[in-house]
Amino acid sequence: NSTNNISSTPSPSNPTTNPSPNLSTNSAPATTTQPASPVNNTSSISRDAAVDVVKQWLAYKQVLMAPPYSKQLGSDLLVGKAYRDNVDKSSEPCSSSDSDDCLSSVDWLKKYNAQYSFGVQRIDTVNRFESSGDTGTIFVTVTEYRTLHKTGGRKTSSGGTKQARYDLKYENGKVKIAD
């Protein structure tokens, strides 16, 4: 599993903290929201495809984490835990006594009429990349600045540069973030 959670929204148990790695190999912010390009060899994930899906995730968060909370690309970029934590947990049972623990990040934002805005989002460096079969892991240094806007005009800004790990999976012809 990852050393950093890819969720960029508040966790239900801690609504104002949000670890959020996000990436780009150059200093320009990611701007594309197209699904990750498939890799030519279905038995492994290329470094370029891994970097591309992370850049796309960074860009996608800008439309996922603010009205109208567009979930359409979620299944093109995320799978498994990453999808459930960020986009939709409704398909899994929840036994928590705190109903907020049963919400994805985007559903938490919608419930509390909150949203994120993003400033800088980039991958500063790719530190390491590993791939085997239909899985891979990319370790990157990411810079991201974001502001959580809550009801009543309250704002909480956070961000900076940090090390991030993304676990990847090749599924249905695309590289996706799994955790």
CSV table of N, CA, C and O in Angstrom, one decimal, residues 59-167:
chain,number,residue,atom,x,y,z
A,59,ALA,N,-5.0,16.8,-12.4
A,59,ALA,CA,-5.9,17.7,-13.1
A,59,ALA,C,-7.4,17.3,-12.8
A,59,ALA,O,-8.2,18.2,-12.7
A,60,TYR,N,-7.7,16.1,-12.8
A,60,TYR,CA,-9.1,15.6,-12.5
A,60,TYR,C,-9.6,16.1,-11.2
A,60,TYR,O,-10.8,16.4,-11.0
A,61,LYS,N,-8.7,16.2,-10.2
A,61,LYS,CA,-9.2,16.6,-8.8
A,61,LYS,C,-9.8,18.0,-8.9
A,61,LYS,O,-10.7,18.2,-8.1
A,62,GLN,N,-9.4,18.8,-9.8
A,62,GLN,CA,-10.0,20.1,-9.9
A,62,GLN,C,-11.5,20.1,-10.3
A,62,GLN,O,-12.2,21.0,-9.9
A,63,VAL,N,-11.9,19.1,-11.0
A,63,VAL,CA,-13.4,19.0,-11.4
A,63,VAL,C,-14.1,18.0,-10.5
A,63,VAL,O,-15.3,18.1,-10.4
A,64,LEU,N,-13.4,17.1,-9.9
A,64,LEU,CA,-14.0,16.2,-9.0
A,64,LEU,C,-14.4,16.8,-7.6
A,64,LEU,O,-15.4,16.6,-7.0
A,65,MET,N,-13.5,17.6,-7.1
A,65,MET,CA,-13.6,18.2,-5.8
A,65,MET,C,-14.2,19.5,-5.6
A,65,MET,O,-14.1,20.2,-4.6
A,66,ALA,N,-15.0,19.9,-6.7
A,66,ALA,CA,-15.7,21.2,-6.7
A,66,ALA,C,-17.0,21.0,-7.5
A,66,ALA,O,-17.0,20.1,-8.4
A,67,PRO,N,-18.0,21.8,-7.3
A,67,PRO,CA,-19.2,21.6,-8.1
A,67,PRO,C,-18.9,21.8,-9.5
A,67,PRO,O,-18.1,22.5,-9.9
A,68,PRO,N,-19.5,20.9,-10.3
A,68,PRO,CA,-20.6,20.0,-10.0
A,68,PRO,C,-20.1,18.6,-9.5
A,68,PRO,O,-20.9,17.6,-9.6
A,69,TYR,N,-18.9,18.5,-9.0
A,69,TYR,CA,-18.4,17.2,-8.5
A,69,TYR,C,-18.5,16.1,-9.6
A,69,TYR,O,-19.1,15.1,-9.4
A,70,SER,N,-17.8,16.4,-10.7
A,70,SER,CA,-17.9,15.5,-11.8
A,70,SER,C,-17.1,14.2,-11.6
A,70,SER,O,-15.9,14.1,-11.5
A,71,LYS,N,-17.9,13.1,-11.5
A,71,LYS,CA,-17.3,11.7,-11.2
A,71,LYS,C,-17.0,10.9,-12.4
A,71,LYS,O,-16.5,9.8,-12.3
A,72,GLN,N,-17.4,11.4,-13.6
A,72,GLN,CA,-17.3,10.6,-14.8
A,72,GLN,C,-15.9,10.0,-15.1
A,72,GLN,O,-15.9,8.8,-15.5
A,73,LEU,N,-14.8,10.7,-14.9
A,73,LEU,CA,-13.5,10.1,-15.2
A,73,LEU,C,-12.9,9.3,-14.1
A,73,LEU,O,-11.9,8.6,-14.3
A,74,GLY,N,-13.6,9.2,-13.0
A,74,GLY,CA,-13.1,8.5,-11.8
A,74,GLY,C,-12.7,7.0,-12.2
A,74,GLY,O,-11.7,6.6,-11.8
A,75,SER,N,-13.6,6.3,-12.9
A,75,SER,CA,-13.3,4.9,-13.2
A,75,SER,C,-12.2,4.8,-14.3
A,75,SER,O,-11.7,3.7,-14.5
A,76,ASP,N,-12.0,5.9,-15.0
A,76,ASP,CA,-10.9,5.8,-16.0
A,76,ASP,C,-9.5,6.0,-15.4
A,76,ASP,O,-8.5,5.6,-16.0
A,77,LEU,N,-9.5,6.7,-14.3
A,77,LEU,CA,-8.2,7.0,-13.6
A,77,LEU,C,-7.9,6.2,-12.3
A,77,LEU,O,-6.7,6.1,-12.0
A,78,LEU,N,-9.0,5.8,-11.7
A,78,LEU,CA,-8.8,5.2,-10.3
A,78,LEU,C,-9.5,3.8,-10.3
A,78,LEU,O,-10.5,3.6,-11.0
A,79,VAL,N,-9.0,2.9,-9.5
A,79,VAL,CA,-9.5,1.6,-9.3
A,79,VAL,C,-9.4,1.2,-7.8
A,79,VAL,O,-8.5,1.8,-7.1
A,80,GLY,N,-10.2,0.3,-7.4
A,80,GLY,CA,-10.0,-0.3,-6.0
A,80,GLY,C,-10.1,0.8,-4.9
A,80,GLY,O,-11.0,1.6,-4.9
A,81,LYS,N,-9.2,0.7,-4.0
A,81,LYS,CA,-9.2,1.6,-2.8
A,81,LYS,C,-9.2,3.1,-3.2
A,81,LYS,O,-9.9,3.9,-2.6
A,82,ALA,N,-8.4,3.4,-4.2
A,82,ALA,CA,-8.3,4.8,-4.7
A,82,ALA,C,-9.7,5.3,-5.1
A,82,ALA,O,-10.1,6.4,-4.8
A,83,TYR,N,-10.4,4.5,-5.9
A,83,TYR,CA,-11.7,4.9,-6.4
A,83,TYR,C,-12.7,5.0,-5.2
A,83,TYR,O,-13.4,6.0,-5.1
A,84,ARG,N,-12.7,4.0,-4.4
A,84,ARG,CA,-13.7,4.0,-3.3
A,84,ARG,C,-13.4,5.2,-2.3
A,84,ARG,O,-14.3,5.9,-2.0
A,85,ASP,N,-12.2,5.5,-2.0
A,85,ASP,CA,-11.9,6.6,-1.1
A,85,ASP,C,-12.2,7.9,-1.6
A,85,ASP,O,-12.6,8.8,-0.9
A,86,ASN,N,-11.9,8.1,-2.9
A,86,ASN,CA,-12.1,9.4,-3.5
A,86,ASN,C,-13.4,9.7,-4.2
A,86,ASN,O,-13.9,10.8,-4.2
A,87,VAL,N,-14.0,8.7,-4.9
A,87,VAL,CA,-15.1,8.9,-5.8
A,87,VAL,C,-16.4,8.3,-5.2
A,87,VAL,O,-17.4,9.0,-5.2
A,88,ASP,N,-16.5,7.0,-4.8
A,88,ASP,CA,-17.7,6.4,-4.5
A,88,ASP,C,-17.5,5.2,-3.6
A,88,ASP,O,-17.0,4.2,-4.0
A,89,LYS,N,-18.1,5.2,-2.4
A,89,LYS,CA,-18.0,4.1,-1.5
A,89,LYS,C,-19.4,3.4,-1.3
A,89,LYS,O,-19.6,2.5,-0.6
A,90,SER,N,-20.4,3.9,-2.1
A,90,SER,CA,-21.7,3.4,-1.9
A,90,SER,C,-21.9,1.9,-2.1
A,90,SER,O,-22.9,1.3,-1.6
A,91,SER,N,-21.0,1.3,-2.9
A,91,SER,CA,-21.2,-0.1,-3.2
A,91,SER,C,-20.6,-1.1,-2.1
A,91,SER,O,-20.8,-2.3,-2.2
A,92,GLU,N,-20.0,-0.5,-1.1
A,92,GLU,CA,-19.5,-1.4,0.0
A,92,GLU,C,-20.2,-1.1,1.3
A,92,GLU,O,-20.6,0.0,1.6
A,93,PRO,N,-20.4,-2.2,2.1
A,93,PRO,CA,-21.1,-2.0,3.3
A,93,PRO,C,-20.2,-1.2,4.3
A,93,PRO,O,-19.0,-1.2,4.2
A,94,CYS,N,-20.9,-0.5,5.2
A,94,CYS,CA,-20.1,0.3,6.1
A,94,CYS,C,-20.6,0.0,7.5
A,94,CYS,O,-21.8,0.1,7.8
A,95,SER,N,-19.7,-0.4,8.4
A,95,SER,CA,-20.1,-0.7,9.7
A,95,SER,C,-19.7,0.3,10.8
A,95,SER,O,-19.8,0.1,12.0
A,96,SER,N,-19.2,1.4,10.3
A,96,SER,CA,-18.7,2.5,11.2
A,96,SER,C,-19.9,3.2,11.9
A,96,SER,O,-21.0,3.4,11.3
A,97,SER,N,-19.7,3.5,13.2
A,97,SER,CA,-20.7,4.3,13.9
A,97,SER,C,-20.8,5.7,13.4
A,97,SER,O,-21.8,6.4,13.6
A,98,ASP,N,-19.7,6.2,12.8
A,98,ASP,CA,-19.7,7.6,12.2
A,98,ASP,C,-20.0,7.5,10.7
A,98,ASP,O,-19.2,7.0,9.9
A,99,SER,N,-21.2,8.0,10.4
A,99,SER,CA,-21.6,7.9,9.0
A,99,SER,C,-20.7,8.6,8.0
A,99,SER,O,-20.6,8.2,6.8
A,100,ASP,N,-19.9,9.6,8.5
A,100,ASP,CA,-18.9,10.2,7.6
A,100,ASP,C,-17.8,9.3,7.1
A,100,ASP,O,-17.3,9.4,6.1
A,101,ASP,N,-17.5,8.3,7.9
A,101,ASP,CA,-16.5,7.3,7.5
A,101,ASP,C,-17.0,6.4,6.3
A,101,ASP,O,-16.2,5.8,5.7
A,102,CYS,N,-18.2,6.5,6.1
A,102,CYS,CA,-18.8,5.7,5.0
A,102,CYS,C,-18.9,6.5,3.7
A,102,CYS,O,-19.4,6.0,2.7
A,103,LEU,N,-18.4,7.7,3.7
A,103,LEU,CA,-18.4,8.6,2.5
A,103,LEU,C,-17.1,8.6,1.8
A,103,LEU,O,-16.0,8.6,2.4
A,104,SER,N,-17.1,8.7,0.5
A,104,SER,CA,-15.9,9.0,-0.3
A,104,SER,C,-15.6,10.5,-0.1
A,104,SER,O,-16.4,11.2,0.5
A,105,SER,N,-14.4,10.9,-0.5
A,105,SER,CA,-14.0,12.3,-0.3
A,105,SER,C,-15.0,13.2,-1.0
A,105,SER,O,-15.4,14.2,-0.4
A,106,VAL,N,-15.4,12.9,-2.3
A,106,VAL,CA,-16.3,13.8,-3.0
A,106,VAL,C,-17.7,13.8,-2.3
A,106,VAL,O,-18.3,14.9,-2.2
A,107,ASP,N,-18.1,12.7,-1.8
A,107,ASP,CA,-19.4,12.7,-1.1
A,107,ASP,C,-19.4,13.4,0.2
A,107,ASP,O,-20.4,14.1,0.5
A,108,TRP,N,-18.3,13.4,0.9
A,108,TRP,CA,-18.1,14.2,2.1
A,108,TRP,C,-18.2,15.7,1.7
A,108,TRP,O,-18.9,16.5,2.4
A,109,LEU,N,-17.5,16.1,0.7
A,109,LEU,CA,-17.6,17.5,0.2
A,109,LEU,C,-19.0,17.9,-0.1
A,109,LEU,O,-19.5,19.0,0.3
A,110,LYS,N,-19.7,17.1,-0.9
A,110,LYS,CA,-21.1,17.4,-1.2
A,110,LYS,C,-22.0,17.5,0.0
A,110,LYS,O,-22.8,18.4,0.1
A,111,LYS,N,-21.8,16.6,0.9
A,111,LYS,CA,-22.7,16.6,2.2
A,111,LYS,C,-22.5,17.9,2.9
A,111,LYS,O,-23.5,18.4,3.5
A,112,TYR,N,-21.3,18.4,3.0
A,112,TYR,CA,-21.0,19.6,3.8
A,112,TYR,C,-20.9,20.8,3.0
A,112,TYR,O,-20.4,21.9,3.5
A,113,ASN,N,-21.4,20.8,1.7
A,113,ASN,CA,-21.4,21.9,0.9
A,113,ASN,C,-20.0,22.6,0.9
A,113,ASN,O,-19.9,23.8,1.0
A,114,ALA,N,-19.0,21.8,0.7
A,114,ALA,CA,-17.6,22.3,0.6
A,114,ALA,C,-17.0,21.9,-0.7
A,114,ALA,O,-17.5,21.2,-1.5
A,115,GLN,N,-15.9,22.5,-1.0
A,115,GLN,CA,-15.1,22.3,-2.2
A,115,GLN,C,-13.7,22.6,-2.1
A,115,GLN,O,-13.3,23.4,-1.1
A,116,TYR,N,-12.9,22.1,-3.0
A,116,TYR,CA,-11.5,22.5,-3.0
A,116,TYR,C,-11.2,23.3,-4.3
A,116,TYR,O,-11.8,23.2,-5.3
A,117,SER,N,-10.3,24.3,-4.1
A,117,SER,CA,-9.7,24.9,-5.2
A,117,SER,C,-8.2,24.6,-5.2
A,117,SER,O,-7.7,24.4,-4.1
A,118,PHE,N,-7.6,24.6,-6.3
A,118,PHE,CA,-6.2,24.2,-6.4
A,118,PHE,C,-5.3,25.3,-7.0
A,118,PHE,O,-5.8,26.0,-7.9
A,119,GLY,N,-4.1,25.5,-6.5
A,119,GLY,CA,-3.1,26.4,-7.1
A,119,GLY,C,-2.2,25.5,-7.9
A,119,GLY,O,-2.5,24.8,-8.8
A,120,VAL,N,-0.9,25.5,-7.4
A,120,VAL,CA,0.1,24.7,-8.1
A,120,VAL,C,-0.2,23.2,-7.8
A,120,VAL,O,-0.5,22.8,-6.7
A,121,GLN,N,0.0,22.5,-8.9
A,121,GLN,CA,-0.1,21.0,-8.9
A,121,GLN,C,0.9,20.5,-9.9
A,121,GLN,O,0.7,20.7,-11.1
A,122,ARG,N,2.0,19.8,-9.4
A,122,ARG,CA,3.0,19.3,-10.3
A,122,ARG,C,3.8,18.2,-9.7
A,122,ARG,O,3.9,18.1,-8.5
A,123,ILE,N,4.3,17.4,-10.6
A,123,ILE,CA,5.3,16.4,-10.3
A,123,ILE,C,6.7,17.1,-10.4
A,123,ILE,O,7.0,17.6,-11.5
A,124,ASP,N,7.4,17.2,-9.4
A,124,ASP,CA,8.7,17.8,-9.4
A,124,ASP,C,9.8,16.8,-10.0
A,124,ASP,O,10.6,17.2,-10.8
A,125,THR,N,9.8,15.6,-9.4
A,125,THR,CA,10.7,14.6,-9.9
A,125,THR,C,10.1,13.2,-9.7
A,125,THR,O,9.2,13.0,-8.9
A,126,VAL,N,10.5,12.3,-10.6
A,126,VAL,CA,10.1,10.9,-10.4
A,126,VAL,C,11.4,10.3,-9.8
A,126,VAL,O,12.5,10.3,-10.3
A,127,ASN,N,11.2,9.8,-8.6
A,127,ASN,CA,12.3,9.3,-7.8
A,127,ASN,C,12.5,7.8,-8.0
A,127,ASN,O,13.7,7.3,-8.0
A,128,ARG,N,11.5,7.0,-8.3
A,128,ARG,CA,11.6,5.6,-8.6
A,128,ARG,C,10.4,5.1,-9.2
A,128,ARG,O,9.3,5.6,-9.0
A,129,PHE,N,10.6,4.1,-10.1
A,129,PHE,CA,9.4,3.5,-10.7
A,129,PHE,C,9.7,2.0,-10.8
A,129,PHE,O,10.8,1.5,-11.1
A,130,GLU,N,8.7,1.2,-10.5
A,130,GLU,CA,8.8,-0.3,-10.5
A,130,GLU,C,7.5,-0.8,-11.2
A,130,GLU,O,6.4,-0.3,-11.0
A,131,SER,N,7.7,-1.9,-12.0
A,131,SER,CA,6.6,-2.5,-12.7
A,131,SER,C,6.8,-4.0,-12.8
A,131,SER,O,7.9,-4.4,-13.1
A,132,SER,N,5.7,-4.7,-12.6
A,132,SER,CA,5.8,-6.2,-12.8
A,132,SER,C,4.4,-6.6,-13.1
A,132,SER,O,3.4,-6.4,-12.4
A,133,GLY,N,4.2,-7.3,-14.3
A,133,GLY,CA,2.9,-7.7,-14.7
A,133,GLY,C,2.0,-6.6,-14.9
A,133,GLY,O,2.3,-5.6,-15.5
A,134,ASP,N,0.8,-6.7,-14.3
A,134,ASP,CA,-0.2,-5.6,-14.4
A,134,ASP,C,-0.2,-4.7,-13.3
A,134,ASP,O,-1.2,-3.9,-13.1
A,135,THR,N,0.8,-4.6,-12.5
A,135,THR,CA,0.9,-3.7,-11.4
A,135,THR,C,2.2,-2.9,-11.4
A,135,THR,O,3.2,-3.3,-12.1
A,136,GLY,N,2.2,-1.8,-10.8
A,136,GLY,CA,3.4,-1.0,-10.7
A,136,GLY,C,3.3,0.0,-9.5
A,136,GLY,O,2.3,0.2,-8.9
A,137,THR,N,4.4,0.6,-9.2
A,137,THR,CA,4.5,1.7,-8.2
A,137,THR,C,5.4,2.8,-8.7
A,137,THR,O,6.5,2.5,-9.2
A,138,ILE,N,4.9,4.0,-8.5
A,138,ILE,CA,5.8,5.2,-8.8
A,138,ILE,C,5.9,6.0,-7.6
A,138,ILE,O,5.0,6.3,-6.8
A,139,PHE,N,7.2,6.4,-7.3
A,139,PHE,CA,7.5,7.3,-6.2
A,139,PHE,C,7.9,8.6,-6.8
A,139,PHE,O,8.8,8.7,-7.6
A,140,VAL,N,7.3,9.7,-6.3
A,140,VAL,CA,7.5,11.0,-6.9
A,140,VAL,C,7.6,12.1,-5.8
A,140,VAL,O,7.1,11.9,-4.7
A,141,THR,N,8.2,13.2,-6.2
A,141,THR,CA,8.1,14.4,-5.4
A,141,THR,C,7.1,15.3,-6.0
A,141,THR,O,7.2,15.6,-7.2
A,142,VAL,N,6.1,15.7,-5.2
A,142,VAL,CA,5.0,16.4,-5.7
A,142,VAL,C,4.8,17.7,-5.0
A,142,VAL,O,5.0,17.8,-3.8
A,143,THR,N,4.5,18.8,-5.7
A,143,THR,CA,4.1,20.0,-5.1
A,143,THR,C,2.6,20.3,-5.4
A,143,THR,O,2.2,20.2,-6.6
A,144,GLU,N,1.8,20.6,-4.4
A,144,GLU,CA,0.4,20.9,-4.6
A,144,GLU,C,0.0,21.8,-3.5
A,144,GLU,O,0.3,21.6,-2.3
A,145,TYR,N,-0.8,22.8,-3.9
A,145,TYR,CA,-1.4,23.8,-2.9
A,145,TYR,C,-2.9,23.8,-3.2
A,145,TYR,O,-3.3,23.8,-4.3
A,146,ARG,N,-3.6,23.7,-2.1
A,146,ARG,CA,-5.1,23.6,-2.2
A,146,ARG,C,-5.7,24.4,-1.1
A,146,ARG,O,-5.2,24.6,0.0
A,147,THR,N,-7.0,24.8,-1.3
A,147,THR,CA,-7.8,25.5,-0.3
A,147,THR,C,-9.1,24.8,-0.2
A,147,THR,O,-9.8,24.6,-1.2
A,148,LEU,N,-9.5,24.4,1.0
A,148,LEU,CA,-10.8,23.8,1.3
A,148,LEU,C,-11.7,25.0,1.6
A,148,LEU,O,-11.4,25.8,2.6
A,149,HIS,N,-12.8,25.1,0.9
A,149,HIS,CA,-13.8,26.2,1.1
A,149,HIS,C,-15.0,25.5,1.8
A,149,HIS,O,-15.6,24.6,1.2
A,150,LYS,N,-15.4,26.0,3.0
A,150,LYS,CA,-16.5,25.4,3.7
A,150,LYS,C,-17.6,26.4,3.8
A,150,LYS,O,-17.5,27.6,3.5
A,151,THR,N,-18.8,25.9,4.2
A,151,THR,CA,-20.0,26.8,4.4
A,151,THR,C,-19.6,27.9,5.3
A,151,THR,O,-18.9,27.8,6.2
A,152,GLY,N,-20.2,29.1,4.9
A,152,GLY,CA,-20.0,30.3,5.7
A,152,GLY,C,-18.7,31.0,5.4
A,152,GLY,O,-18.3,31.9,6.1
A,153,GLY,N,-18.1,30.6,4.3
A,153,GLY,CA,-16.9,31.3,3.8
A,153,GLY,C,-15.6,30.9,4.5
A,153,GLY,O,-14.5,31.5,4.3
A,154,ARG,N,-15.6,29.9,5.4
A,154,ARG,CA,-14.4,29.4,6.0
A,154,ARG,C,-13.5,28.7,5.0
A,154,ARG,O,-13.9,28.0,4.2
A,155,LYS,N,-12.2,29.1,5.1
A,155,LYS,CA,-11.2,28.5,4.2
A,155,LYS,C,-10.1,27.9,5.0
A,155,LYS,O,-9.6,28.5,6.0
A,156,THR,N,-9.5,26.8,4.5
A,156,THR,CA,-8.4,26.2,5.1
A,156,THR,C,-7.4,25.9,4.0
A,156,THR,O,-7.7,25.1,3.1
A,157,SER,N,-6.2,26.5,4.0
A,157,SER,CA,-5.3,26.3,2.9
A,157,SER,C,-4.2,25.4,3.4
A,157,SER,O,-3.8,25.4,4.6
A,158,SER,N,-3.7,24.5,2.5
A,158,SER,CA,-2.7,23.6,2.8
A,158,SER,C,-1.9,23.2,1.6
A,158,SER,O,-2.3,23.6,0.5
A,159,GLY,N,-0.8,22.5,1.8
A,159,GLY,CA,0.0,22.1,0.7
A,159,GLY,C,1.4,22.3,0.9
A,159,GLY,O,1.9,22.7,1.9
A,160,GLY,N,2.2,22.0,-0.2
A,160,GLY,CA,3.6,22.1,-0.2
A,160,GLY,C,4.2,21.0,-1.0
A,160,GLY,O,3.5,20.4,-1.9
A,161,THR,N,5.4,20.7,-0.8
A,161,THR,CA,6.2,19.6,-1.5
A,161,THR,C,6.4,18.4,-0.6
A,161,THR,O,6.7,18.6,0.5
A,162,LYS,N,6.1,17.3,-1.2
A,162,LYS,CA,6.2,16.0,-0.4
A,162,LYS,C,6.5,14.8,-1.3
A,162,LYS,O,6.3,14.9,-2.5
A,163,GLN,N,7.0,13.8,-0.6
A,163,GLN,CA,7.2,12.5,-1.3
A,163,GLN,C,5.9,11.8,-1.4
A,163,GLN,O,5.1,11.7,-0.4
A,164,ALA,N,5.6,11.2,-2.5
A,164,ALA,CA,4.3,10.4,-2.7
A,164,ALA,C,4.6,9.1,-3.4
A,164,ALA,O,5.5,9.0,-4.2
A,165,ARG,N,3.8,8.1,-3.0
A,165,ARG,CA,3.8,6.8,-3.6
A,165,ARG,C,2.4,6.5,-4.2
A,165,ARG,O,1.4,6.7,-3.5
A,166,TYR,N,2.4,6.1,-5.5
A,166,TYR,CA,1.2,5.7,-6.1
A,166,TYR,C,1.3,4.2,-6.5
A,166,TYR,O,2.2,3.9,-7.3
A,167,ASP,N,0.4,3.4,-6.1
A,167,ASP,CA,0.3,2.0,-6.5
A,167,ASP,C,-0.6,2.0,-7.8
A,167,ASP,O,-1.7,2.6,-7.7
